[in-house]
Amino acid sequence: MENQDPAVVDAIKASGESTLEKATAKAKMKMDQFFNVSLNVAVTGVTGSGKSYFVNALRGLKDGDDGTAPTGVTETTVEPTMYEMNPEMPNVKIWDLPGIGSPNFKAKKYLKDVKFNTYDFFIILTSVRFMENDIMLAKEIRKQKKGFYFVRSKIDNDISSEKKKKGFDEQKVLSIIREDCQKNLKELGDPKVFLISSYDLEEYDFESLQNILEDELPEHKKYALLQSWPVCSAASLEKKISMFKRMIWAASLASAGVAVVPLPGLSAACDLGIFVLFVTRCYYAFGLDERSLTRLSEKVNKPHLKDLSKSKLVTAIREKALTRLQVSAVVATIATVEYLFSLLPGLGSVAAAGISFATTQYLLREGLNDLANTAREIRKAAGLASVH
């Protein structure tokens, strides 16, 4: 077969089927973690701090869109409310928690009431400066051995206001805001404060927050974060692309294990299922879905961005028509070869596994490259192409 990797087939032959089975089981576990591991993010803060705006921004939504978290100047969240980051990634959830502005606030009781153990980490927001209740909550979260991150929201409002003043210097304004926030957090060991605008996540410290979370989360949770959080820069897109590239071997090896089963069409169904799941996750992670592109178009005032893509794969995912792609016919043809090899005793079945590995690897690599290049082209057209 033209795209077969001889080294892979030789390695599989040399290892024998029992070793292949172990490797396949490990690959399947890796894939299960990659696609299904849960991540629960809690967002809290005083009333009016912009919690719900932040939740909506993470989900690529704006006021008025279907399914948005309700926003307002009064407390609109009275109990923990769960939102899926993306309908295609139901394992990643963001929770809008009730406000912590009550004068009689008790951190321990609050965490019990909102079911503390549900969440992997907490984001504590303020739109002015952090106060006693924020500090009490952070101390209690630390005591119970979970992570918390301070976010100063609505930075765009501050910048817009300060711009009207003579001698405006954006970096100086940001430094003053940051220092003012940190001044009240000294007793917590001077934690980092992230300055964020929910209106435009590509500005200010959102990418820094994402980078810190990547560093501090366990690997499998980091995968969930990278897949689900919005693309906030060219560099963050490249990180996502690299992550999916690293997963191709596991998906291909899982496919190889199925090829050993001598049933016509079984590996074709598996290959296609793996391919569809993999490229669909890439599509959403790279911000190629209609919701993400609409938000990007509005931000840069270029309404036709989503029409720029010439990728048949993007169109097929968007129209939920992947099974009609020519690739399905390619996989079915390869499956016939796999079946013939699988019927042979001994080395026949592991040779079939090598074919399936190379086939799936080729399809995933080409699909990933197609979607990655499309995402890069769209960001370039939007004037956001530089990696920083």
mmCIF file of N, CA, C and O in Angstrom, residues 34-35 86-89 227 244 272-289 313-314 316-318 320-323 325 364 367-368 371:
data_model
loop_
_atom_site.group_PDB
_atom_site.id
_atom_site.type_symbol
_atom_site.label_atom_id
_atom_site.label_comp_id
_atom_site.label_asym_id
_atom_site.label_seq_id
_atom_site.Cartn_x
_atom_site.Cartn_y
_atom_site.Cartn_z
ATOM 1 N N PHE A 34 -8.263 11.335 26.321
ATOM 2 C CA PHE A 34 -8.188 12.513 25.458
ATOM 3 C C PHE A 34 -9.579 13.038 25.108
ATOM 4 O O PHE A 34 -9.837 14.237 25.153
ATOM 5 N N PHE A 35 -10.485 12.138 24.763
ATOM 6 C CA PHE A 35 -11.800 12.560 24.286
ATOM 7 C C PHE A 35 -12.854 12.677 25.376
ATOM 8 O O PHE A 35 -13.826 13.401 25.218
ATOM 9 N N ASN A 86 -18.903 23.389 24.965
ATOM 10 C CA ASN A 86 -19.229 23.189 23.563
ATOM 11 C C ASN A 86 -20.118 21.959 23.464
ATOM 12 O O ASN A 86 -19.833 20.955 24.115
ATOM 13 N N PRO A 87 -21.191 22.003 22.680
ATOM 14 C CA PRO A 87 -22.082 20.829 22.579
ATOM 15 C C PRO A 87 -21.374 19.575 22.084
ATOM 16 O O PRO A 87 -21.821 18.459 22.351
ATOM 17 N N GLU A 88 -20.261 19.744 21.373
ATOM 18 C CA GLU A 88 -19.511 18.574 20.888
ATOM 19 C C GLU A 88 -18.517 18.067 21.933
ATOM 20 O O GLU A 88 -17.859 17.063 21.717
ATOM 21 N N MET A 89 -18.365 18.780 23.046
ATOM 22 C CA MET A 89 -17.445 18.362 24.105
ATOM 23 C C MET A 89 -18.175 18.419 25.446
ATOM 24 O O MET A 89 -17.857 19.245 26.306
ATOM 25 N N GLN A 227 -8.586 21.525 24.176
ATOM 26 C CA GLN A 227 -9.603 21.235 23.161
ATOM 27 C C GLN A 227 -10.770 22.212 23.232
ATOM 28 O O GLN A 227 -11.336 22.591 22.223
ATOM 29 N N PHE A 244 -3.066 17.745 18.928
ATOM 30 C CA PHE A 244 -3.751 16.736 18.113
ATOM 31 C C PHE A 244 -2.753 15.888 17.328
ATOM 32 O O PHE A 244 -2.962 14.686 17.142
ATOM 33 N N LEU A 272 -13.373 4.799 10.312
ATOM 34 C CA LEU A 272 -14.199 5.945 9.986
ATOM 35 C C LEU A 272 -14.690 6.632 11.256
ATOM 36 O O LEU A 272 -14.713 7.857 11.345
ATOM 37 N N GLY A 273 -15.068 5.827 12.261
ATOM 38 C CA GLY A 273 -15.521 6.406 13.533
ATOM 39 C C GLY A 273 -14.424 7.217 14.198
ATOM 40 O O GLY A 273 -14.663 8.323 14.685
ATOM 41 N N ILE A 274 -13.208 6.677 14.217
ATOM 42 C CA ILE A 274 -12.067 7.387 14.799
ATOM 43 C C ILE A 274 -11.800 8.666 14.009
ATOM 44 O O ILE A 274 -11.585 9.737 14.576
ATOM 45 N N PHE A 275 -11.841 8.535 12.689
ATOM 46 C CA PHE A 275 -11.564 9.697 11.833
ATOM 47 C C PHE A 275 -12.587 10.812 12.072
ATOM 48 O O PHE A 275 -12.219 11.977 12.254
ATOM 49 N N VAL A 276 -13.863 10.445 12.091
ATOM 50 C CA VAL A 276 -14.925 11.449 12.266
ATOM 51 C C VAL A 276 -14.804 12.140 13.621
ATOM 52 O O VAL A 276 -14.872 13.365 13.724
ATOM 53 N N LEU A 277 -14.595 11.352 14.691
ATOM 54 C CA LEU A 277 -14.467 11.930 16.025
ATOM 55 C C LEU A 277 -13.259 12.860 16.102
ATOM 56 O O LEU A 277 -13.338 13.985 16.607
ATOM 57 N N PHE A 278 -12.136 12.401 15.568
ATOM 58 C CA PHE A 278 -10.887 13.154 15.648
ATOM 59 C C PHE A 278 -11.002 14.489 14.912
ATOM 60 O O PHE A 278 -10.711 15.551 15.462
ATOM 61 N N VAL A 279 -11.442 14.444 13.654
ATOM 62 C CA VAL A 279 -11.463 15.688 12.878
ATOM 63 C C VAL A 279 -12.579 16.626 13.344
ATOM 64 O O VAL A 279 -12.445 17.853 13.236
ATOM 65 N N THR A 280 -13.660 16.066 13.888
ATOM 66 C CA THR A 280 -14.725 16.930 14.418
ATOM 67 C C THR A 280 -14.216 17.696 15.631
ATOM 68 O O THR A 280 -14.485 18.900 15.789
ATOM 69 N N ARG A 281 -13.444 17.020 16.501
ATOM 70 C CA ARG A 281 -12.852 17.722 17.645
ATOM 71 C C ARG A 281 -11.880 18.803 17.172
ATOM 72 O O ARG A 281 -11.838 19.900 17.713
ATOM 73 N N CYS A 282 -11.084 18.498 16.142
ATOM 74 C CA CYS A 282 -10.167 19.509 15.586
ATOM 75 C C CYS A 282 -10.950 20.722 15.089
ATOM 76 O O CYS A 282 -10.571 21.880 15.340
ATOM 77 N N TYR A 283 -12.017 20.460 14.385
ATOM 78 C CA TYR A 283 -12.863 21.511 13.799
ATOM 79 C C TYR A 283 -13.339 22.499 14.856
ATOM 80 O O TYR A 283 -13.222 23.716 14.690
ATOM 81 N N TYR A 284 -13.837 21.983 15.975
ATOM 82 C CA TYR A 284 -14.311 22.864 17.050
ATOM 83 C C TYR A 284 -13.143 23.484 17.817
ATOM 84 O O TYR A 284 -13.186 24.663 18.177
ATOM 85 N N ALA A 285 -12.103 22.707 18.082
ATOM 86 C CA ALA A 285 -10.966 23.230 18.844
ATOM 87 C C ALA A 285 -10.253 24.355 18.104
ATOM 88 O O ALA A 285 -9.748 25.297 18.719
ATOM 89 N N PHE A 286 -10.212 24.287 16.777
ATOM 90 C CA PHE A 286 -9.524 25.297 15.975
ATOM 91 C C PHE A 286 -10.412 26.512 15.678
ATOM 92 O O PHE A 286 -9.997 27.430 14.982
ATOM 93 N N GLY A 287 -11.656 26.500 16.182
ATOM 94 C CA GLY A 287 -12.545 27.643 15.987
ATOM 95 C C GLY A 287 -13.115 27.748 14.591
ATOM 96 O O GLY A 287 -13.356 28.851 14.086
ATOM 97 N N LEU A 288 -13.366 26.593 13.938
ATOM 98 C CA LEU A 288 -13.889 26.603 12.573
ATOM 99 C C LEU A 288 -15.408 26.446 12.520
ATOM 100 O O LEU A 288 -15.993 26.489 11.432
ATOM 101 N N ASP A 289 -16.031 26.252 13.674
ATOM 102 C CA ASP A 289 -17.484 26.116 13.714
ATOM 103 C C ASP A 289 -18.139 27.471 13.458
ATOM 104 O O ASP A 289 -17.517 28.535 13.603
ATOM 105 N N LEU A 313 -13.513 19.104 3.680
ATOM 106 C CA LEU A 313 -13.655 18.487 4.993
ATOM 107 C C LEU A 313 -14.411 19.419 5.943
ATOM 108 O O LEU A 313 -15.317 18.988 6.667
ATOM 109 N N VAL A 314 -14.058 20.706 5.944
ATOM 110 C CA VAL A 314 -14.767 21.681 6.786
ATOM 111 C C VAL A 314 -16.246 21.720 6.416
ATOM 112 O O VAL A 314 -17.120 21.694 7.279
ATOM 113 N N ALA A 316 -18.011 19.363 5.003
ATOM 114 C CA ALA A 316 -18.650 18.102 5.370
ATOM 115 C C ALA A 316 -18.962 18.044 6.859
ATOM 116 O O ALA A 316 -20.032 17.574 7.268
ATOM 117 N N ILE A 317 -18.035 18.539 7.693
ATOM 118 C CA ILE A 317 -18.284 18.559 9.142
ATOM 119 C C ILE A 317 -19.414 19.529 9.449
ATOM 120 O O ILE A 317 -20.326 19.214 10.215
ATOM 121 N N ARG A 318 -19.365 20.702 8.832
ATOM 122 C CA ARG A 318 -20.381 21.721 9.073
ATOM 123 C C ARG A 318 -21.776 21.211 8.689
ATOM 124 O O ARG A 318 -22.762 21.467 9.360
ATOM 125 N N LYS A 320 -22.589 18.056 8.552
ATOM 126 C CA LYS A 320 -22.745 16.721 9.149
ATOM 127 C C LYS A 320 -22.858 15.648 8.065
ATOM 128 O O LYS A 320 -23.690 14.750 8.120
ATOM 129 N N ALA A 321 -21.991 15.754 7.083
ATOM 130 C CA ALA A 321 -22.054 14.845 5.941
ATOM 131 C C ALA A 321 -20.766 14.062 5.758
ATOM 132 O O ALA A 321 -20.448 13.629 4.655
ATOM 133 N N LEU A 322 -20.011 13.863 6.848
ATOM 134 C CA LEU A 322 -18.702 13.207 6.724
ATOM 135 C C LEU A 322 -18.785 11.831 6.086
ATOM 136 O O LEU A 322 -17.908 11.423 5.349
ATOM 137 N N THR A 323 -19.832 11.098 6.395
ATOM 138 C CA THR A 323 -19.916 9.724 5.879
ATOM 139 C C THR A 323 -20.054 9.700 4.369
ATOM 140 O O THR A 323 -19.870 8.656 3.753
ATOM 141 N N LEU A 325 -18.170 11.587 2.465
ATOM 142 C CA LEU A 325 -16.875 11.947 1.892
ATOM 143 C C LEU A 325 -16.252 10.768 1.148
ATOM 144 O O LEU A 325 -16.484 9.613 1.471
ATOM 145 N N LEU A 364 -5.756 10.616 9.379
ATOM 146 C CA LEU A 364 -5.801 11.592 10.468
ATOM 147 C C LEU A 364 -4.818 12.729 10.227
ATOM 148 O O LEU A 364 -5.129 13.894 10.483
ATOM 149 N N GLY A 367 -6.241 14.901 7.433
ATOM 150 C CA GLY A 367 -7.403 15.645 7.927
ATOM 151 C C GLY A 367 -6.995 16.774 8.858
ATOM 152 O O GLY A 367 -7.485 17.908 8.749
ATOM 153 N N LEU A 368 -6.065 16.473 9.767
ATOM 154 C CA LEU A 368 -5.569 17.487 10.699
ATOM 155 C C LEU A 368 -4.899 18.633 9.948
ATOM 156 O O LEU A 368 -5.157 19.817 10.223
ATOM 157 N N LEU A 371 -7.492 20.946 8.221
ATOM 158 C CA LEU A 371 -8.213 21.825 9.147
ATOM 159 C C LEU A 371 -7.285 22.878 9.745
ATOM 160 O O LEU A 371 -7.679 24.039 9.914
#
